CSV table of C-alpha atoms in Angstrom, one decimal:
chain,number,residue,atom,x,y,z
A,1,MET,CA,16.8,-16.4,20.5
A,2,THR,CA,13.0,-15.1,20.4
A,3,THR,CA,12.3,-12.3,18.1
A,4,PRO,CA,10.5,-9.2,20.2
A,5,ARG,CA,6.8,-8.9,19.2
A,6,LEU,CA,5.7,-5.7,17.7
A,7,PRO,CA,2.8,-4.6,20.2
A,8,ARG,CA,-0.5,-4.3,18.9
A,9,GLN,CA,-2.2,-0.7,18.8
A,10,GLU,CA,-5.5,0.4,19.2
A,11,CYS,CA,-5.6,2.7,16.0
A,12,ALA,CA,-2.1,3.2,14.2
A,13,ILE,CA,0.0,2.6,11.2
A,14,THR,CA,3.9,1.6,10.8
A,15,ILE,CA,5.8,1.5,7.6
A,16,LEU,CA,8.3,-1.3,7.7
A,17,GLY,CA,10.2,-0.3,4.4
A,18,GLY,CA,9.4,-0.5,0.8
A,19,PRO,CA,5.5,-0.7,0.3
A,20,THR,CA,5.0,-2.7,3.6
A,21,ALA,CA,2.6,-1.2,6.1
A,22,VAL,CA,1.3,-2.6,9.3
A,23,ILE,CA,-2.1,-1.4,10.2
A,24,ASP,CA,-3.8,-1.9,13.4
A,25,ILE,CA,-7.4,-1.0,13.7
A,26,GLY,CA,-10.6,-2.6,14.8
A,27,GLY,CA,-8.7,-5.1,16.9
A,28,LEU,CA,-7.1,-6.5,13.6
A,29,ARG,CA,-3.6,-6.7,12.5
A,30,ILE,CA,-3.4,-5.9,8.8
A,31,VAL,CA,-0.3,-6.3,6.7
A,32,SER,CA,-0.1,-4.6,3.2
A,33,ASP,CA,2.2,-5.6,0.3
A,34,PRO,CA,4.4,-7.9,2.7
A,35,THR,CA,8.2,-7.7,1.7
A,36,PHE,CA,10.4,-9.2,4.3
A,37,ASP,CA,13.4,-10.5,2.4
A,38,ASP,CA,17.1,-9.3,3.3
A,39,ALA,CA,18.5,-6.8,1.1
A,40,GLY,CA,20.1,-8.4,-2.3
A,41,PRO,CA,18.9,-9.0,-5.9
A,42,HIS,CA,15.5,-10.2,-6.9
A,43,GLY,CA,15.3,-10.9,-10.5
A,44,TYR,CA,15.7,-7.7,-12.4
A,45,LEU,CA,15.2,-5.5,-9.3
A,46,THR,CA,17.5,-4.8,-6.4
A,47,LYS,CA,16.6,-4.6,-2.7
A,48,THR,CA,18.7,-2.4,-1.0
A,49,ALA,CA,17.4,-2.7,2.7
A,50,GLY,CA,15.7,-5.3,4.8
A,51,PRO,CA,12.4,-4.6,6.7
A,52,ALA,CA,12.8,-2.5,9.8
A,53,VAL,CA,10.7,-5.4,11.7
A,54,ALA,CA,11.2,-9.0,11.0
A,55,VAL,CA,8.1,-10.8,10.0
A,56,ASP,CA,8.4,-13.2,13.0
A,57,ALA,CA,7.9,-10.1,15.0
A,58,LEU,CA,4.4,-9.5,13.9
A,59,GLY,CA,2.7,-12.1,15.7
A,60,ALA,CA,-0.9,-13.1,14.7
A,61,VAL,CA,-1.7,-11.4,11.4
A,62,ASP,CA,-5.5,-11.4,10.7
A,63,LEU,CA,-5.5,-10.0,7.0
A,64,VAL,CA,-3.1,-9.4,4.1
A,65,LEU,CA,-3.7,-6.9,1.5
A,66,VAL,CA,-1.8,-7.6,-1.7
A,67,SER,CA,-2.0,-4.8,-4.5
A,68,HIS,CA,-0.1,-7.4,-6.9
A,69,ASP,CA,1.9,-10.1,-6.8
A,70,LEU,CA,4.0,-10.0,-10.0
A,71,HIS,CA,6.6,-7.7,-8.7
A,72,PRO,CA,9.1,-8.7,-6.1
A,73,ASP,CA,9.0,-5.3,-4.4
A,74,ASN,CA,5.5,-5.8,-3.5
A,75,LEU,CA,5.5,-9.4,-2.8
A,76,ASP,CA,8.9,-11.0,-1.8
A,77,GLU,CA,9.7,-14.6,-0.9
A,78,ARG,CA,9.2,-14.2,2.8
A,79,GLY,CA,6.2,-12.0,2.1
A,80,ARG,CA,4.5,-14.7,0.1
A,81,VAL,CA,4.9,-17.0,3.1
A,82,CYS,CA,3.4,-14.3,5.3
A,83,ALA,CA,0.4,-14.0,3.1
A,84,GLU,CA,0.0,-17.9,2.6
A,85,THR,CA,0.0,-18.3,6.3
A,86,ALA,CA,-2.4,-15.7,7.1
A,87,PRO,CA,-6.1,-16.4,7.6
A,88,LEU,CA,-7.3,-14.2,4.9
A,89,VAL,CA,-5.5,-12.4,1.8
A,90,ILE,CA,-7.4,-9.9,-0.3
A,91,THR,CA,-6.2,-8.7,-3.5
A,92,GLY,CA,-7.3,-8.7,-7.1
A,93,PRO,CA,-8.8,-11.4,-8.9
A,94,LEU,CA,-6.1,-12.3,-11.2
A,95,THR,CA,-3.8,-12.2,-8.4
A,96,ALA,CA,-6.1,-14.3,-6.3
A,97,ALA,CA,-6.2,-17.0,-8.9
A,98,ARG,CA,-2.5,-17.2,-8.9
A,99,LEU,CA,-2.1,-17.0,-4.9
A,100,GLY,CA,-4.9,-19.5,-4.2
A,101,SER,CA,-6.2,-20.1,-0.7
A,102,PRO,CA,-6.5,-18.0,1.4
A,103,ALA,CA,-6.7,-15.4,-1.3
A,104,ILE,CA,-10.0,-13.8,-2.3
A,105,GLY,CA,-10.1,-11.6,-5.4
A,106,LEU,CA,-12.1,-8.5,-5.5
A,107,ALA,CA,-12.6,-6.5,-8.8
A,108,PRO,CA,-12.8,-2.6,-8.5
A,109,TRP,CA,-15.7,-1.3,-6.3
A,110,ASN,CA,-16.4,-4.5,-4.8
A,111,GLY,CA,-16.1,-5.0,-0.9
A,112,HIS,CA,-15.6,-7.6,1.7
A,113,ARG,CA,-16.5,-7.4,5.4
A,114,VAL,CA,-14.2,-8.8,7.9
A,115,LEU,CA,-15.1,-9.3,11.5
A,116,ARG,CA,-13.4,-7.1,13.8
A,117,GLY,CA,-11.3,-8.3,16.8
A,118,ASP,CA,-12.7,-5.6,19.1
A,119,GLY,CA,-16.5,-6.7,19.2
A,120,ALA,CA,-17.9,-3.6,17.3
A,121,GLY,CA,-19.1,-5.4,14.1
A,122,HIS,CA,-17.1,-5.6,10.8
A,123,LEU,CA,-14.3,-3.8,8.8
A,124,THR,CA,-15.1,-3.3,5.2
A,125,VAL,CA,-12.4,-3.8,2.7
A,126,LEU,CA,-13.3,-2.1,-0.7
A,127,ALA,CA,-11.2,-2.7,-3.7
A,128,VAL,CA,-10.4,0.6,-5.6
A,129,PRO,CA,-8.7,0.8,-9.2
A,130,ALA,CA,-5.0,1.7,-9.6
A,131,VAL,CA,-2.9,2.2,-12.9
A,132,HIS,CA,0.7,1.0,-12.3
A,133,GLY,CA,2.3,3.1,-15.1
A,134,PRO,CA,1.4,6.2,-17.3
A,135,GLU,CA,-2.1,6.6,-18.6
A,136,ASP,CA,-1.1,6.1,-22.3
A,137,GLY,CA,0.9,2.8,-21.3
A,138,ASP,CA,0.1,-0.3,-23.3
A,139,ARG,CA,-2.7,-2.2,-21.7
A,140,ASP,CA,-2.7,-6.0,-21.7
A,141,ALA,CA,-5.5,-8.3,-22.7
A,142,ASP,CA,-7.1,-7.5,-19.5
A,143,GLY,CA,-7.1,-3.8,-19.7
A,144,ASN,CA,-4.3,-3.0,-17.3
A,145,VAL,CA,-1.2,-1.0,-17.6
A,146,ASN,CA,1.8,-3.0,-16.5
A,147,CYS,CA,-0.2,-5.7,-14.6
A,148,GLU,CA,-3.4,-5.9,-12.5
A,149,VAL,CA,-2.9,-3.7,-9.4
A,150,THR,CA,-5.5,-3.1,-6.8
A,151,GLY,CA,-5.9,-0.4,-4.1
A,152,PHE,CA,-8.0,-0.8,-1.2
A,153,VAL,CA,-10.3,1.4,1.2
A,154,LEU,CA,-10.8,0.3,4.7
A,155,SER,CA,-13.7,1.6,6.8
A,156,GLY,CA,-16.0,0.8,9.8
A,157,PRO,CA,-18.1,2.2,12.6
A,158,GLY,CA,-15.9,4.4,14.8
A,159,LEU,CA,-12.8,4.0,12.5
A,160,PRO,CA,-10.9,6.3,10.3
A,161,THR,CA,-11.5,5.8,6.6
A,162,ILE,CA,-8.0,4.5,5.2
A,163,TYR,CA,-6.9,4.5,1.5
A,164,VAL,CA,-4.1,2.3,0.5
A,165,SER,CA,-3.0,3.3,-2.9
A,166,GLY,CA,-1.1,0.3,-4.0
A,167,ASP,CA,1.4,0.9,-6.9
A,168,ASN,CA,-0.9,3.8,-8.6
A,169,ALA,CA,0.5,6.5,-11.0
A,170,SER,CA,-2.8,8.1,-12.0
A,171,ILE,CA,-4.3,11.2,-10.6
A,172,ARG,CA,-7.3,10.7,-12.7
A,173,THR,CA,-7.8,7.3,-10.8
A,174,VAL,CA,-7.5,9.4,-7.4
A,175,THR,CA,-9.9,11.6,-8.7
A,176,GLU,CA,-12.4,8.7,-9.4
A,177,ILE,CA,-11.9,7.5,-5.9
A,178,SER,CA,-12.5,10.7,-4.3
A,179,ARG,CA,-15.7,11.3,-6.2
A,180,HIS,CA,-17.0,7.8,-5.0
A,181,LEU,CA,-15.4,8.2,-1.3
A,182,PRO,CA,-15.2,11.9,-0.5
A,183,ASP,CA,-14.5,11.0,3.2
A,184,ILE,CA,-10.9,9.6,3.3
A,185,ASP,CA,-9.4,10.4,6.5
A,186,VAL,CA,-6.0,8.8,5.9
A,187,ALA,CA,-4.1,8.2,2.8
A,188,LEU,CA,-1.3,5.5,2.8
A,189,LEU,CA,0.4,6.4,-0.6
A,190,HIS,CA,2.9,4.4,-2.7
A,191,ALA,CA,5.3,7.1,-4.0
A,192,GLY,CA,9.1,6.7,-4.9
A,193,ALA,CA,8.7,7.4,-8.6
A,194,ALA,CA,9.5,3.7,-9.6
A,195,ARG,CA,11.3,3.6,-12.8
A,196,VAL,CA,12.4,0.6,-14.8
A,197,PRO,CA,14.2,1.7,-17.9
A,198,ALA,CA,12.8,-1.1,-20.4
A,199,LYS,CA,9.2,-0.1,-19.2
A,200,PHE,CA,7.3,2.9,-20.6
A,201,GLY,CA,10.3,4.6,-21.6
A,202,GLY,CA,11.5,4.7,-17.8
A,203,ARG,CA,8.6,7.0,-16.9
A,204,PRO,CA,7.4,6.6,-13.2
A,205,LEU,CA,5.3,3.5,-12.3
A,206,THR,CA,4.1,5.0,-9.3
A,207,PHE,CA,3.4,8.6,-8.0
A,208,ASP,CA,6.4,10.8,-8.1
A,209,SER,CA,6.4,13.3,-5.2
A,210,ARG,CA,4.5,16.0,-6.7
A,211,ARG,CA,1.8,13.7,-7.7
A,212,ALA,CA,1.7,12.2,-4.4
A,213,ALA,CA,1.1,15.8,-3.0
A,214,ALA,CA,-1.7,16.3,-5.7
A,215,ALA,CA,-3.2,13.0,-4.6
A,216,ALA,CA,-3.3,14.2,-1.1
A,217,ALA,CA,-5.0,17.4,-2.2
A,218,VAL,CA,-7.6,15.8,-4.4
A,219,LEU,CA,-8.3,13.2,-1.6
A,220,ASP,CA,-8.7,16.0,1.0
A,221,ALA,CA,-7.1,13.7,3.5
A,222,ASP,CA,-6.5,14.7,7.3
A,223,LEU,CA,-3.2,12.6,7.1
A,224,VAL,CA,-0.8,11.1,4.7
A,225,ILE,CA,1.5,8.3,5.3
A,226,PRO,CA,4.0,7.7,2.6
A,227,ALA,CA,5.3,4.3,1.6
A,228,HIS,CA,7.3,2.5,-1.3
A,229,TYR,CA,10.0,5.3,-1.5
A,230,ASP,CA,12.8,3.4,-0.3
A,231,GLY,CA,14.5,0.0,0.4
A,232,TRP,CA,14.6,-0.9,-3.6
A,233,ALA,CA,17.1,0.7,-6.1
A,234,HIS,CA,14.4,1.3,-8.8
A,235,PHE,CA,12.7,4.2,-6.6
A,236,SER,CA,14.0,7.3,-8.0
A,237,GLU,CA,12.6,9.7,-5.4
A,238,GLY,CA,13.0,9.5,-1.6
A,239,LEU,CA,11.6,11.0,1.5
A,240,ALA,CA,13.5,14.3,1.1
A,241,ASP,CA,11.6,14.8,-2.4
A,242,LEU,CA,8.4,14.0,-0.6
A,243,GLU,CA,8.8,16.6,1.9
A,244,LEU,CA,9.8,19.3,-0.5
A,245,ALA,CA,6.9,18.5,-2.7
A,246,PHE,CA,4.5,18.6,0.1
A,247,HIS,CA,6.0,22.0,1.3
A,248,GLU,CA,5.8,23.5,-2.0
A,249,ALA,CA,2.2,22.6,-2.2
A,250,GLY,CA,1.5,23.7,1.4
A,251,LEU,CA,0.5,20.3,2.7
A,252,SER,CA,3.4,19.6,4.9
A,253,ALA,CA,1.2,19.3,7.7
A,254,LEU,CA,-0.5,16.5,6.4
A,255,LEU,CA,2.5,14.4,6.0
A,256,ARG,CA,3.7,11.8,8.6
A,257,ALA,CA,6.7,9.8,7.7
A,258,ALA,CA,7.8,8.5,11.3
A,259,PRO,CA,10.9,6.1,11.2
A,260,HIS,CA,10.4,2.8,9.8
A,261,GLY,CA,8.8,0.4,12.6
A,262,THR,CA,7.5,3.3,14.8
A,263,TRP,CA,3.8,4.0,14.9
A,264,THR,CA,1.8,6.9,13.7
A,265,HIS,CA,-1.5,7.1,15.7
A,266,LEU,CA,-4.7,8.0,13.6
A,267,ARG,CA,-7.4,10.1,14.4
A,268,SER,CA,-10.7,8.4,14.2
């Protein structure tokens, strides 16, 4: 039986569950943090729901963004196959070394240009920093909290500028990104207040809902699309918590949380 294809869009984003997003912009199909396995145990983590759209429904993927590869809630087994079979993967330097071809690694504030599919030049993918845990968490030999994590900013002529946070818990980092890039149009924020009891005393490894709302305010984005708040047992806050936090911050008008697998169309 043939899997129905997810139709390409001119300028839109859909969340498939967990952190996984499909971003159609500039004639390109981009997948971020692909996770396509069925529900079940993945080492010390447990996946509670499969993706809203199967990997076979994506059709040709032009680019995969991997914020990090060491945690299965951001790159599971089928997600890894999706990345390996794409023509290009952009990630951090340490992750790229582990993944191998076709991955290229970008240190923060370095960019890579991708030829657009709509004939309008290039899409620029800029790597930006992320902190995968509390600011005072122990850092590894490479200076990372938990592990290397990379966020991304996508931009190009006539396109909205899109920030993809990756697994970041640091408002300080978001403030730094905002200073460098004051014209973010769309913020795709990993939230969910991911917690693992053995790490950092169980403190959040990603944005909790209040910090997601604070990040939206700092970025002054026109649109916020949340991800990474369901589908895994270690996410301690869900969509209702996000909606309440944005309501209490007076930012409800920014939040767009369409059902997984349905599109949110972007303003350019």
